[in-house]
Amino acid sequence: MKSPEELLKTVGSDPWITYGPHLEHDHHSPSRPSISSNDIKNRFIPSFVAFDKTVLRFNAYFKVPVFESSEQYHLHRVKILYYVEDDSIAVVEPPVENSGMMQGVLVKRQRLPKEGGQMGEYLTAKDFNLGIDVTVYGKTMHIVSCDEFTEKYMAEVEKIQLNPPEPMPVDQHELHRSRPVRLQATALKQPDKLKRFLEHDRKVLRFYCLWDDRQSMFGELREFVLHYYLVDDSVEVREIRGANSGRSEGKVLVRRMVLPKSSTDQTSRINDVGVNVGGEILTWRDFKIGGIINILGRAFLVRDCDTYTRQFYLHNTKLSSADLAPLTLILPNQHQPKHTQPIQHIESKSAAFLRLLENEHKILRFSACLVSPHKEDTDRRFVISFRLADGRIGVYESLRQNAGTISGKFLDPTLVPHPDAPASTGQFGSGDAISGDMAGMGRYYTAEDLYVGATLYIFKHKFRLLDADEFVFKYQSDPKYIGLFPYSDPTRVIPKLKDLLQLMNTDSVSLKAALSDVFHRIDSSQTGSIPRDAFVSELKTFLKTEDIVEHELITFARHYERSPRKVDYGMLLNDLFPEAGGQ
């Protein structure tokens, strides 16, 4: 006898320990006793082994009523599959193409409870027969037939003699739908489209036509090219447009389609895909040089054709070369409007390149306000930038809280035409770059036109320049460019201001005292200097004249600044009135 340890070691290798005398085959092993033939006949075989893959197949049907329809019911043909090994049942309806109903597996494989039976009682093979009804979850199915294997199994194993098979009923509505559609026999022979395609594919007749539309308002004499496709008698009409015709991009007047011979023919109808479904259509025999063709209510005069079209008519008709000669027309001289070329700078490439290198990334920026009769535009502030490299002006609106306007970009950098200034000479896009034909037509805004106090007309918007950044004043006062900006030249501005003070008919002592009182009133802390903005505003009010602009006053103030934007008014008074002494 084996010890427990030895038995544990042989559990996985010796099936006798697991199955004992119920082994199906007689394996001679010294570890177990021999089995007699009677024991082999009476050995145990599991049902899942004995009935593996044994399936009974029954054909059945059920009807589903249809309300408010010509159909009385829908006939569902199903197959009931009974698996003998575990008494499970599946119901499958073979799918029918375009049936419009949910088909396939109606009931998944499972044990089905018997209708009217006790709790836990299920359908078995003995409950099936031909010509009976089987209820599955409230749906009654009538069994009509089975396959040969099922009939043999029921007779030999279950000892049940099946009833005679019944025919599967026919769905009348389905039978009606499956009838072939009867075609109306026609006496006329249909044209052979394939033969026509093989003979005339890619063969197109081209005609040159005229449409006289001068009777309508703004009408004119327009030229068209007409394409006739021999493969399907379709026609396409395209317009011939010259340069600067003033018309939109679309050139197709009539897309490729079959056209009726007469627009008044009530029997001629064109469907959505351009196919004539009734009446006479245009064919190549209707075209001739000098003839009139009616295309959807428009009268086209055929005046010429191309070489291939001319050869086609010579070979297929009795026309001569004289009949196909182009039509000579004397067209009236059309009025050519005066050339209005937009204002543009015409300068040499080398000059433009040098100007770009010299002034790249140099921008003049001014703060401005919008001059407008509307009250809501009074407080709007803008930044106007002028690019010295290409002379383009950009406008940006400053952000204001609760202003009701959208801040940000107001105008992309672009060339802005000057409203009324004549062409002049200058360095930055000035009149010497304009050709002789352009002289007198105006010019673009240049850097010389921009100064504090100037008014700019930018595309029907009026802006007034209020101030500028320090780069503007330093750039314009540079000795290299100061000749182009007279308002930034101190040698011209200071004498001009002295002349304006002398015109006030007041002695220098009183004038100096009056100005000193004005400046001391602004300088409440008595520092000896006042802000530039206050200085320019008070001095302009004191002078009471329009002969001087704000930019000149800023140039005058910058001459006496010892710190940024702070004017030393003591030094200014001593310089203006040296004869008045130290008062």
Coordinates of C-alpha atoms in Angstrom, one line a residue:
M1 CA 0.0 0.0 0.0
K2 CA 1.3 3.5 -1.0
S3 CA 1.9 6.1 1.6
P4 CA 0.0 9.4 1.6
E5 CA 3.1 11.3 0.3
E6 CA 3.4 8.9 -2.7
L7 CA -0.3 9.2 -3.5
L8 CA 0.0 13.1 -3.5
K9 CA 2.9 12.9 -5.9
T10 CA 1.0 10.6 -8.4
V11 CA -2.4 12.6 -8.3
G12 CA -1.5 14.6 -11.4
S13 CA 0.0 11.8 -13.3
D14 CA -2.3 8.8 -12.6
P15 CA -6.0 9.4 -13.6
W16 CA -7.0 6.3 -11.7
I17 CA -6.8 8.2 -8.4
T18 CA -9.2 10.9 -9.8
Y19 CA -11.7 8.8 -11.8
G20 CA -11.4 5.3 -10.2
P21 CA -13.1 2.5 -12.1
H22 CA -15.1 5.0 -14.3
L23 CA -12.3 5.4 -16.8
E24 CA -13.6 5.1 -20.4
H25 CA -10.6 3.3 -21.8
D26 CA -8.9 0.3 -20.3
H27 CA -5.4 1.5 -19.5
H28 CA -3.3 -1.4 -18.2
S29 CA -1.4 0.1 -15.3
P30 CA 0.2 -1.8 -12.5
S31 CA -1.0 0.9 -10.1
R32 CA -4.7 -0.1 -10.4
P33 CA -6.6 -3.4 -10.5
S34 CA -7.8 -4.8 -13.8
I35 CA -11.5 -4.1 -15.0
S36 CA -13.8 -6.7 -16.3
S37 CA -15.9 -6.4 -19.5
N38 CA -19.1 -6.1 -17.5
D39 CA -17.7 -3.1 -15.6
I40 CA -16.8 -1.5 -18.9
K41 CA -20.3 -1.8 -20.2
N42 CA -21.8 -0.3 -17.1
R43 CA -19.2 2.5 -16.8
F44 CA -20.5 6.1 -16.3
I45 CA -20.4 8.6 -19.3
P46 CA -21.3 12.3 -18.6
S47 CA -24.2 13.8 -20.6
F48 CA -22.0 16.6 -22.0
V49 CA -19.7 13.9 -23.4
A50 CA -22.5 11.6 -24.7
F51 CA -24.5 14.4 -26.3
D52 CA -21.8 16.8 -27.2
K53 CA -22.8 18.8 -30.4
T54 CA -26.1 17.0 -30.6
V55 CA -28.7 19.6 -31.7
L56 CA -32.3 19.1 -32.7
R57 CA -33.6 21.6 -35.3
F58 CA -37.3 22.5 -35.7
N59 CA -38.7 24.9 -38.3
A60 CA -41.5 27.1 -36.9
Y61 CA -43.2 30.4 -37.5
F62 CA -45.2 33.1 -35.7
K63 CA -47.3 36.0 -36.9
V64 CA -47.2 39.6 -35.7
P65 CA -50.4 41.6 -36.6
V66 CA -50.1 44.9 -38.5
F67 CA -52.6 47.7 -37.9
E68 CA -53.6 50.5 -40.3
S69 CA -51.8 48.9 -43.2
S70 CA -52.6 46.8 -46.3
E71 CA -50.6 44.0 -44.6
Q72 CA -52.6 41.9 -42.2
Y73 CA -49.5 40.4 -40.4
H74 CA -45.8 40.0 -40.6
L75 CA -44.7 36.4 -41.0
H76 CA -41.6 35.5 -39.0
R77 CA -39.9 32.2 -40.0
V78 CA -37.7 30.9 -37.2
K79 CA -35.5 27.9 -36.3
I80 CA -35.8 26.3 -32.8
L81 CA -32.4 24.8 -31.8
Y82 CA -32.6 22.3 -28.9
Y83 CA -29.3 21.3 -27.3
V84 CA -29.6 17.8 -25.9
E85 CA -26.6 18.0 -23.7
D86 CA -28.0 20.6 -21.2
D87 CA -31.7 21.0 -22.5
S88 CA -31.0 24.6 -23.5
I89 CA -32.9 26.2 -26.4
A90 CA -32.1 29.0 -28.8
V91 CA -34.5 30.7 -31.3
V92 CA -33.0 32.2 -34.4
E93 CA -34.7 34.0 -37.3
P94 CA -32.7 33.9 -40.5
P95 CA -32.2 37.4 -41.7
V96 CA -34.0 38.5 -44.9
E97 CA -32.4 41.3 -47.0
N98 CA -34.4 44.6 -46.9
S99 CA -37.1 43.1 -44.7
G100 CA -37.3 46.2 -42.5
M101 CA -37.6 44.0 -39.3
M102 CA -35.2 43.2 -36.5
Q103 CA -33.9 39.6 -37.3
G104 CA -31.2 37.3 -36.1
V105 CA -31.0 35.7 -32.7
L106 CA -34.5 36.2 -31.0
V107 CA -33.8 34.1 -27.9
K108 CA -30.3 33.4 -26.7
R109 CA -29.3 29.8 -25.8
Q110 CA -30.8 29.1 -22.4
R111 CA -33.3 26.8 -20.6
L112 CA -36.8 27.9 -21.2
P113 CA -39.6 27.6 -18.6
K114 CA -42.6 25.5 -19.6
E115 CA -45.7 27.6 -20.2
G116 CA -48.3 26.7 -17.5
G117 CA -45.9 24.3 -15.7
Q118 CA -44.8 24.4 -12.2
M119 CA -42.0 26.5 -10.8
G120 CA -38.6 25.2 -12.0
E121 CA -40.1 23.0 -14.8
Y122 CA -38.4 23.6 -18.1
L123 CA -39.0 22.5 -21.7
T124 CA -37.4 19.2 -22.7
A125 CA -37.2 17.2 -25.9
K126 CA -40.4 15.3 -25.1
D127 CA -42.4 18.6 -25.3
F128 CA -41.6 19.1 -29.0
N129 CA -43.5 17.6 -31.9
L130 CA -44.6 18.7 -35.4
G131 CA -47.9 20.6 -35.8
I132 CA -48.0 21.8 -32.2
D133 CA -47.6 25.3 -30.6
V134 CA -44.7 26.2 -28.3
T135 CA -44.9 29.3 -26.2
V136 CA -41.6 31.1 -25.5
Y137 CA -41.9 34.1 -23.2
G138 CA -45.4 34.9 -24.3
K139 CA -44.7 34.4 -28.0
T140 CA -46.5 31.3 -29.5
M141 CA -44.6 29.6 -32.3
H142 CA -46.1 26.8 -34.5
I143 CA -43.7 24.0 -35.4
V144 CA -44.1 22.8 -39.0
S145 CA -41.1 20.5 -39.7
C146 CA -37.7 19.4 -38.7
D147 CA -34.5 18.0 -40.2
E148 CA -33.8 14.3 -40.8
F149 CA -31.4 13.9 -37.8
T150 CA -34.1 15.3 -35.5
E151 CA -36.7 12.9 -36.7
K152 CA -34.3 10.0 -36.3
Y153 CA -33.3 11.0 -32.8
M154 CA -36.9 11.5 -31.6
A155 CA -37.8 8.0 -32.9
E156 CA -34.8 6.0 -31.6
V157 CA -33.8 7.8 -28.4
E158 CA -37.0 9.6 -27.2
K159 CA -39.3 6.9 -28.6
I160 CA -41.6 9.6 -30.0
Q161 CA -43.2 9.3 -33.4
L162 CA -43.4 12.8 -34.9
N163 CA -46.6 14.1 -36.6
P164 CA -46.6 14.6 -40.4
P165 CA -44.8 17.8 -41.4
E166 CA -46.8 20.9 -42.5
P167 CA -46.0 23.4 -45.3
M168 CA -44.6 26.7 -44.3
P169 CA -47.2 29.4 -45.0
V170 CA -46.6 32.1 -47.5
D171 CA -46.6 35.8 -46.7
Q172 CA -48.8 37.3 -49.4
H173 CA -47.5 40.8 -49.0
E174 CA -43.9 39.6 -49.3
L175 CA -44.9 37.6 -52.3
H176 CA -46.4 40.7 -53.9
R177 CA -43.3 42.8 -53.2
S178 CA -41.0 40.1 -54.7
R179 CA -42.7 40.2 -58.1
P180 CA -40.5 41.5 -60.9
V181 CA -41.5 45.0 -62.2
R182 CA -43.1 44.7 -65.6
L183 CA -41.5 47.0 -68.1
Q184 CA -43.6 48.8 -70.6
A185 CA -42.7 47.5 -74.0
T186 CA -41.8 50.2 -76.5
A187 CA -42.0 50.0 -80.2
L188 CA -39.2 52.5 -80.7
K189 CA -35.7 51.2 -80.6
Q190 CA -33.6 52.9 -77.9
P191 CA -30.3 54.5 -79.1
D192 CA -27.2 52.6 -78.4
K193 CA -25.4 54.8 -75.8
L194 CA -22.3 52.6 -75.6
K195 CA -21.8 52.8 -79.4
R196 CA -22.3 56.5 -79.4
F197 CA -19.8 56.9 -76.5
L198 CA -17.2 54.9 -78.3
E199 CA -17.6 56.9 -81.5
H200 CA -17.9 60.4 -80.2
D201 CA -16.3 60.6 -76.8
R202 CA -14.1 63.7 -76.3
K203 CA -15.3 65.1 -79.6
V204 CA -16.5 68.7 -79.1
L205 CA -17.7 71.3 -81.6
R206 CA -16.7 74.9 -80.7
F207 CA -18.6 78.0 -81.9
Y208 CA -17.9 81.7 -81.3
C209 CA -21.0 83.6 -80.6
L210 CA -22.2 87.2 -79.8
W211 CA -25.0 88.2 -77.5
D212 CA -26.3 91.8 -78.1
D213 CA -27.7 93.0 -74.8
R214 CA -27.5 96.7 -75.5
Q215 CA -31.2 97.2 -75.4
S216 CA -31.3 96.7 -71.6
M217 CA -30.0 99.1 -69.1
F218 CA -26.1 98.9 -68.8
G219 CA -26.2 96.2 -71.5
E220 CA -23.4 95.6 -74.0
L221 CA -22.2 93.4 -76.8
R222 CA -20.7 90.4 -75.2
E223 CA -18.7 87.5 -76.7
F224 CA -19.1 83.8 -75.8
V225 CA -17.8 80.5 -76.8
L226 CA -20.2 77.6 -77.2
H227 CA -19.2 74.0 -76.7
Y228 CA -21.4 71.2 -78.2
Y229 CA -20.6 67.7 -77.0
L230 CA -21.4 65.1 -79.7
V231 CA -21.5 62.2 -77.2
D232 CA -24.7 63.3 -75.5
D233 CA -25.9 66.5 -77.4
S234 CA -25.2 68.7 -74.4
V235 CA -24.2 72.3 -74.7
E236 CA -22.0 74.6 -72.5
V237 CA -21.7 78.4 -72.9
R238 CA -18.7 80.3 -71.5
E239 CA -18.1 84.1 -71.7
I240 CA -14.9 85.5 -73.3
R241 CA -13.6 88.2 -71.1
G242 CA -10.6 90.5 -71.7
A243 CA -8.4 92.2 -69.2
N244 CA -10.1 94.7 -66.8
S245 CA -13.5 93.6 -68.0
G246 CA -15.0 94.6 -64.6
R247 CA -17.0 91.4 -64.3
S248 CA -16.9 88.7 -61.6
E249 CA -14.8 85.6 -61.8
G250 CA -17.5 83.2 -62.9
K251 CA -17.4 82.8 -66.7
V252 CA -19.9 79.9 -67.2
L253 CA -23.2 81.4 -68.4
V254 CA -24.9 78.0 -69.0
R255 CA -23.4 74.8 -67.5
R256 CA -23.2 71.7 -69.6
M257 CA -26.8 70.4 -70.2
V258 CA -29.2 69.4 -73.0
L259 CA -31.0 72.5 -74.2
P260 CA -34.5 72.7 -75.8
K261 CA -34.6 73.9 -79.4
S262 CA -37.2 76.6 -78.4
S263 CA -37.7 78.2 -75.1
T264 CA -41.5 78.5 -75.8
D265 CA -41.9 74.8 -76.4
Q266 CA -44.2 73.6 -73.6
T267 CA -43.4 69.9 -74.2
S268 CA -39.7 70.5 -73.6
R269 CA -38.6 70.0 -70.0
I270 CA -35.1 69.8 -68.5
N271 CA -34.7 67.9 -65.3
D272 CA -32.3 68.7 -62.5
V273 CA -29.4 66.9 -64.0
G274 CA -29.7 68.6 -67.4
V275 CA -31.5 65.8 -69.3
N276 CA -34.3 66.6 -71.7
V277 CA -37.4 64.6 -70.8
G278 CA -39.6 65.8 -73.6
G279 CA -39.7 67.9 -76.7
E280 CA -37.1 68.7 -79.3
I281 CA -33.5 69.5 -78.3
L282 CA -30.7 71.4 -79.9
T283 CA -28.5 69.2 -82.1
W284 CA -25.4 70.0 -84.2
R285 CA -27.6 70.3 -87.3
D286 CA -29.2 73.5 -85.9
F287 CA -25.9 75.4 -85.8
K288 CA -24.6 77.4 -88.8
I289 CA -22.4 80.4 -89.3
G290 CA -24.5 83.5 -89.4
G291 CA -27.5 81.8 -87.8
I292 CA -29.3 82.7 -84.6
I293 CA -29.5 80.2 -81.8
N294 CA -32.0 80.6 -78.9
I295 CA -30.4 79.5 -75.6
L296 CA -32.8 79.8 -72.7
G297 CA -34.4 83.0 -74.0
R298 CA -31.2 84.6 -75.2
A299 CA -30.5 85.1 -78.9
F300 CA -26.9 84.2 -79.8
L301 CA -25.4 85.0 -83.2
V302 CA -23.0 82.3 -84.4
R303 CA -20.1 84.2 -86.1
D304 CA -17.3 81.6 -86.4
C305 CA -16.1 78.1 -85.4
D306 CA -12.7 76.4 -84.9
T307 CA -10.9 74.2 -87.4
Y308 CA -12.1 70.8 -86.1
T309 CA -15.8 72.0 -86.2
R310 CA -15.3 73.3 -89.8
Q311 CA -13.9 70.0 -90.9
F312 CA -16.7 68.1 -89.2
Y313 CA -19.4 70.0 -91.1
L314 CA -17.5 69.6 -94.4
H315 CA -17.5 65.8 -94.0
N316 CA -21.0 65.3 -92.6
T317 CA -23.0 67.9 -94.5
K318 CA -23.2 69.4 -98.0
L319 CA -22.0 72.8 -96.9
S320 CA -19.0 74.3 -98.7
S321 CA -16.1 76.2 -97.3
A322 CA -17.8 79.5 -98.3
D323 CA -20.8 78.6 -96.1
L324 CA -18.4 78.1 -93.2
A325 CA -16.4 81.3 -93.6
P326 CA -16.3 83.5 -90.5
L327 CA -18.8 86.3 -90.3
T328 CA -17.2 89.7 -90.6
L329 CA -18.8 92.2 -88.2
I330 CA -18.2 95.9 -87.8
L331 CA -18.5 96.5 -84.1
P332 CA -19.0 100.1 -82.8
N333 CA -16.1 101.7 -81.0
Q334 CA -16.7 101.3 -77.3
H335 CA -15.9 104.2 -75.0
Q336 CA -12.7 103.6 -73.2
P337 CA -12.7 105.3 -69.8
K338 CA -9.8 107.4 -68.8
H339 CA -7.2 105.4 -67.1
T340 CA -7.4 106.0 -63.3
Q341 CA -4.3 104.3 -62.0
P342 CA -4.2 104.4 -58.2
I343 CA -1.7 106.6 -56.6
Q344 CA 1.6 104.8 -56.2
H345 CA 5.2 105.4 -55.7
I346 CA 7.4 104.6 -58.7
E347 CA 10.9 104.6 -57.6
S348 CA 14.0 102.6 -58.5
K349 CA 14.6 99.3 -56.7
S350 CA 18.0 100.5 -55.5
A351 CA 16.5 103.6 -53.9
A352 CA 13.8 101.7 -52.2
F353 CA 16.3 99.1 -50.9
L354 CA 18.6 101.8 -49.5
R355 CA 15.6 103.5 -47.9
L356 CA 14.5 100.2 -46.4
L357 CA 18.0 99.5 -44.9
E358 CA 18.4 103.0 -43.5
N359 CA 15.0 103.2 -41.8
E360 CA 14.2 99.6 -40.9
H361 CA 12.4 99.4 -37.5
K362 CA 12.2 103.2 -37.3
I363 CA 8.7 104.3 -36.5
L364 CA 7.3 107.7 -35.7
R365 CA 4.4 107.5 -33.1
F366 CA 1.9 110.2 -32.4
S367 CA -1.0 110.4 -30.0
A368 CA -4.1 111.7 -31.6
C369 CA -7.8 112.4 -31.1
L370 CA -10.7 111.9 -33.4
V371 CA -12.3 115.1 -34.7
S372 CA -15.9 114.2 -35.0
P373 CA -19.3 115.9 -34.5
H374 CA -20.5 113.0 -32.3
K375 CA -20.2 113.6 -28.6
E376 CA -19.2 110.0 -27.9
D377 CA -16.0 110.3 -30.0
T378 CA -14.6 113.3 -28.0
D379 CA -12.7 111.2 -25.4
R380 CA -11.4 108.6 -27.8
R381 CA -7.6 108.5 -28.1
F382 CA -5.5 106.9 -30.8
V383 CA -1.8 106.1 -31.5
I384 CA -0.8 106.8 -35.1
S385 CA 2.4 105.2 -36.2
F386 CA 4.3 106.0 -39.4
R387 CA 6.9 103.5 -40.7
L388 CA 9.8 105.3 -42.2
A389 CA 10.9 102.2 -44.2
D390 CA 7.8 102.1 -46.5
G391 CA 5.7 105.1 -45.6
R392 CA 2.8 103.1 -44.2
I393 CA 0.5 104.5 -41.5
G394 CA -1.2 102.4 -38.8
V395 CA -3.8 103.5 -36.3
Y396 CA -4.5 101.9 -32.9
E397 CA -7.1 102.9 -30.4
S398 CA -6.2 103.1 -26.8
L399 CA -8.1 101.1 -24.2
R400 CA -10.7 102.9 -22.1
Q401 CA -12.9 101.3 -19.4
N402 CA -16.6 101.4 -20.1
A403 CA -16.2 103.5 -23.2
G404 CA -18.6 101.4 -25.4
T405 CA -16.0 101.2 -28.2
I406 CA -13.7 98.4 -29.3
S407 CA -10.1 99.2 -28.7
G408 CA -7.1 97.8 -30.5
K409 CA -6.3 97.9 -34.2
F410 CA -8.2 100.6 -36.0
L411 CA -6.2 100.5 -39.3
D412 CA -3.6 98.1 -40.6
P413 CA -0.4 99.7 -41.8
T414 CA -1.1 101.0 -45.3
L415 CA -0.3 103.9 -47.6
V416 CA -2.7 106.8 -47.0
P417 CA -3.3 109.3 -49.8
H418 CA -2.9 112.9 -49.0
P419 CA -6.3 114.7 -49.5
D420 CA -5.2 117.9 -51.3
A421 CA -1.5 118.5 -51.1
P422 CA 0.3 118.7 -54.5
A423 CA 3.2 116.5 -55.4
S424 CA 6.4 117.7 -53.7
T425 CA 9.9 116.6 -53.4
G426 CA 11.1 114.8 -50.3
Q427 CA 13.0 111.8 -49.0
F428 CA 10.2 109.6 -47.7
G429 CA 7.8 108.7 -50.6
S430 CA 7.7 112.2 -52.0
G431 CA 6.6 113.5 -55.3
D432 CA 9.9 113.1 -57.2
A433 CA 9.1 109.3 -57.2
I434 CA 5.9 109.9 -59.2
S435 CA 5.9 109.6 -63.0
G436 CA 4.8 112.5 -65.3
D437 CA 1.4 110.9 -65.9
M438 CA 0.8 110.9 -62.2
A439 CA 1.8 114.5 -61.5
G440 CA -1.0 116.6 -60.1
M441 CA -3.0 113.5 -59.0
G442 CA -1.8 113.9 -55.3
R443 CA 0.5 111.8 -53.2
Y444 CA 0.7 109.8 -50.0
Y445 CA 1.3 111.1 -46.5
T446 CA 5.0 111.5 -45.8
A447 CA 7.0 112.1 -42.6
E448 CA 7.1 115.8 -43.4
D449 CA 3.3 116.0 -43.0
L450 CA 3.4 114.7 -39.5
Y451 CA 3.8 117.1 -36.6
V452 CA 2.0 117.9 -33.3
G453 CA -1.0 120.0 -34.1
A454 CA -1.4 118.6 -37.7
T455 CA -4.7 117.3 -39.0
L456 CA -4.8 114.0 -40.9
Y457 CA -7.6 112.8 -43.1
I458 CA -7.3 109.0 -43.0
F459 CA -10.0 107.4 -45.2
K460 CA -12.8 109.9 -44.3
H461 CA -11.7 110.0 -40.6
K462 CA -10.3 113.3 -39.3
F463 CA -7.5 113.0 -36.7
R464 CA -5.6 115.7 -34.9
L465 CA -2.1 115.0 -33.6
L466 CA -1.8 115.9 -29.9
D467 CA 1.7 114.7 -28.9
A468 CA 4.6 112.5 -30.0
D469 CA 7.2 110.3 -28.3
E470 CA 10.7 111.5 -27.8
F471 CA 12.1 109.5 -30.7
V472 CA 10.0 111.7 -33.0
F473 CA 11.4 114.9 -31.6
K474 CA 15.0 113.6 -31.6
Y475 CA 14.6 112.2 -35.2
Q476 CA 13.2 115.4 -36.6
S477 CA 15.7 117.6 -34.9
D478 CA 18.6 115.5 -36.1
P479 CA 21.0 117.7 -38.2
K480 CA 20.8 115.2 -41.0
Y481 CA 17.0 115.6 -41.4
I482 CA 16.3 118.9 -39.8
G483 CA 15.9 120.6 -43.2
L484 CA 12.9 118.4 -43.9
F485 CA 11.2 119.3 -40.6
P486 CA 11.1 123.2 -40.2
Y487 CA 8.9 122.9 -37.1
S488 CA 11.7 121.1 -35.3
D489 CA 14.4 123.6 -36.1
P490 CA 15.2 125.8 -33.0
T491 CA 17.1 128.3 -35.1
R492 CA 13.9 129.1 -36.9
V493 CA 11.4 128.6 -34.1
I494 CA 13.0 130.8 -31.4
P495 CA 13.3 134.0 -33.6
K496 CA 9.8 133.4 -34.8
L497 CA 8.5 133.3 -31.2
K498 CA 10.5 136.4 -30.3
D499 CA 8.8 138.2 -33.2
L500 CA 5.4 137.2 -32.0
L501 CA 6.1 138.5 -28.5
Q502 CA 7.3 141.8 -29.9
L503 CA 4.0 142.1 -31.8
M504 CA 2.1 142.3 -28.5
N505 CA 3.0 146.0 -28.1
T506 CA 4.1 145.6 -24.5
D507 CA 7.5 146.6 -23.1
S508 CA 9.8 143.7 -22.2
V509 CA 9.7 144.3 -18.5
S510 CA 5.9 144.0 -18.3
L511 CA 5.9 141.1 -20.7
K512 CA 8.5 139.3 -18.7
A513 CA 6.6 139.9 -15.5
A514 CA 3.4 138.6 -17.1
L515 CA 5.0 135.5 -18.3
S516 CA 6.7 135.0 -14.9
D517 CA 3.4 135.2 -13.1
V518 CA 1.9 132.6 -15.5
F519 CA 4.8 130.2 -14.9
H520 CA 4.9 130.7 -11.1
R521 CA 1.2 130.0 -10.9
I522 CA 1.9 126.6 -12.5
D523 CA 5.0 126.0 -10.4
S524 CA 3.2 125.9 -7.0
S525 CA 6.2 124.2 -5.3
Q526 CA 8.6 126.9 -6.7
T527 CA 11.1 124.3 -8.2
G528 CA 12.0 126.6 -11.1
S529 CA 10.7 124.1 -13.8
I530 CA 7.2 123.3 -15.1
P531 CA 5.9 120.3 -17.1
R532 CA 6.2 120.7 -20.9
D533 CA 2.5 120.1 -21.6
A534 CA 1.4 122.8 -19.2
F535 CA 4.1 125.2 -20.6
V536 CA 2.9 124.6 -24.2
S537 CA -0.8 125.1 -23.3
E538 CA -0.3 128.3 -21.2
L539 CA 2.1 129.8 -23.8
K540 CA -0.3 129.2 -26.6
T541 CA -3.1 130.8 -24.6
F542 CA -0.8 133.7 -23.7
L543 CA 0.2 134.4 -27.4
K544 CA -3.4 134.3 -28.7
T545 CA -2.4 133.6 -32.2
E546 CA -2.8 130.8 -34.8
D547 CA 0.5 131.6 -36.5
I548 CA 2.4 129.1 -34.5
V549 CA 1.6 125.3 -34.0
E550 CA 2.0 123.1 -31.0
H551 CA 5.1 121.4 -32.5
E552 CA 7.0 124.7 -32.7
L553 CA 6.1 125.4 -29.0
I554 CA 7.4 121.9 -28.1
T555 CA 10.6 122.6 -30.0
F556 CA 11.0 125.9 -28.1
A557 CA 10.3 124.2 -24.8
R558 CA 12.8 121.3 -25.5
H559 CA 15.5 123.9 -26.0
Y560 CA 15.2 125.0 -22.3
E561 CA 14.7 121.6 -20.7
R562 CA 17.3 120.4 -18.2
S563 CA 15.4 117.2 -17.3
P564 CA 13.0 115.2 -19.4
R565 CA 9.8 117.2 -20.1
K566 CA 10.7 119.8 -17.5
V567 CA 11.1 123.4 -18.8
D568 CA 13.5 125.7 -16.9
Y569 CA 11.4 128.9 -17.3
G570 CA 13.9 131.1 -15.5
M571 CA 16.6 130.5 -18.1
L572 CA 13.9 130.9 -20.8
L573 CA 12.8 134.3 -19.5
N574 CA 16.4 135.5 -19.2
D575 CA 17.1 134.4 -22.8
L576 CA 14.0 136.1 -24.2
F577 CA 14.3 139.3 -22.3
P578 CA 18.0 140.0 -21.5
E579 CA 17.3 143.7 -21.4
A580 CA 14.8 143.3 -18.6
G581 CA 17.5 142.3 -16.2
G582 CA 17.0 139.8 -13.4
Q583 CA 13.4 140.6 -12.7

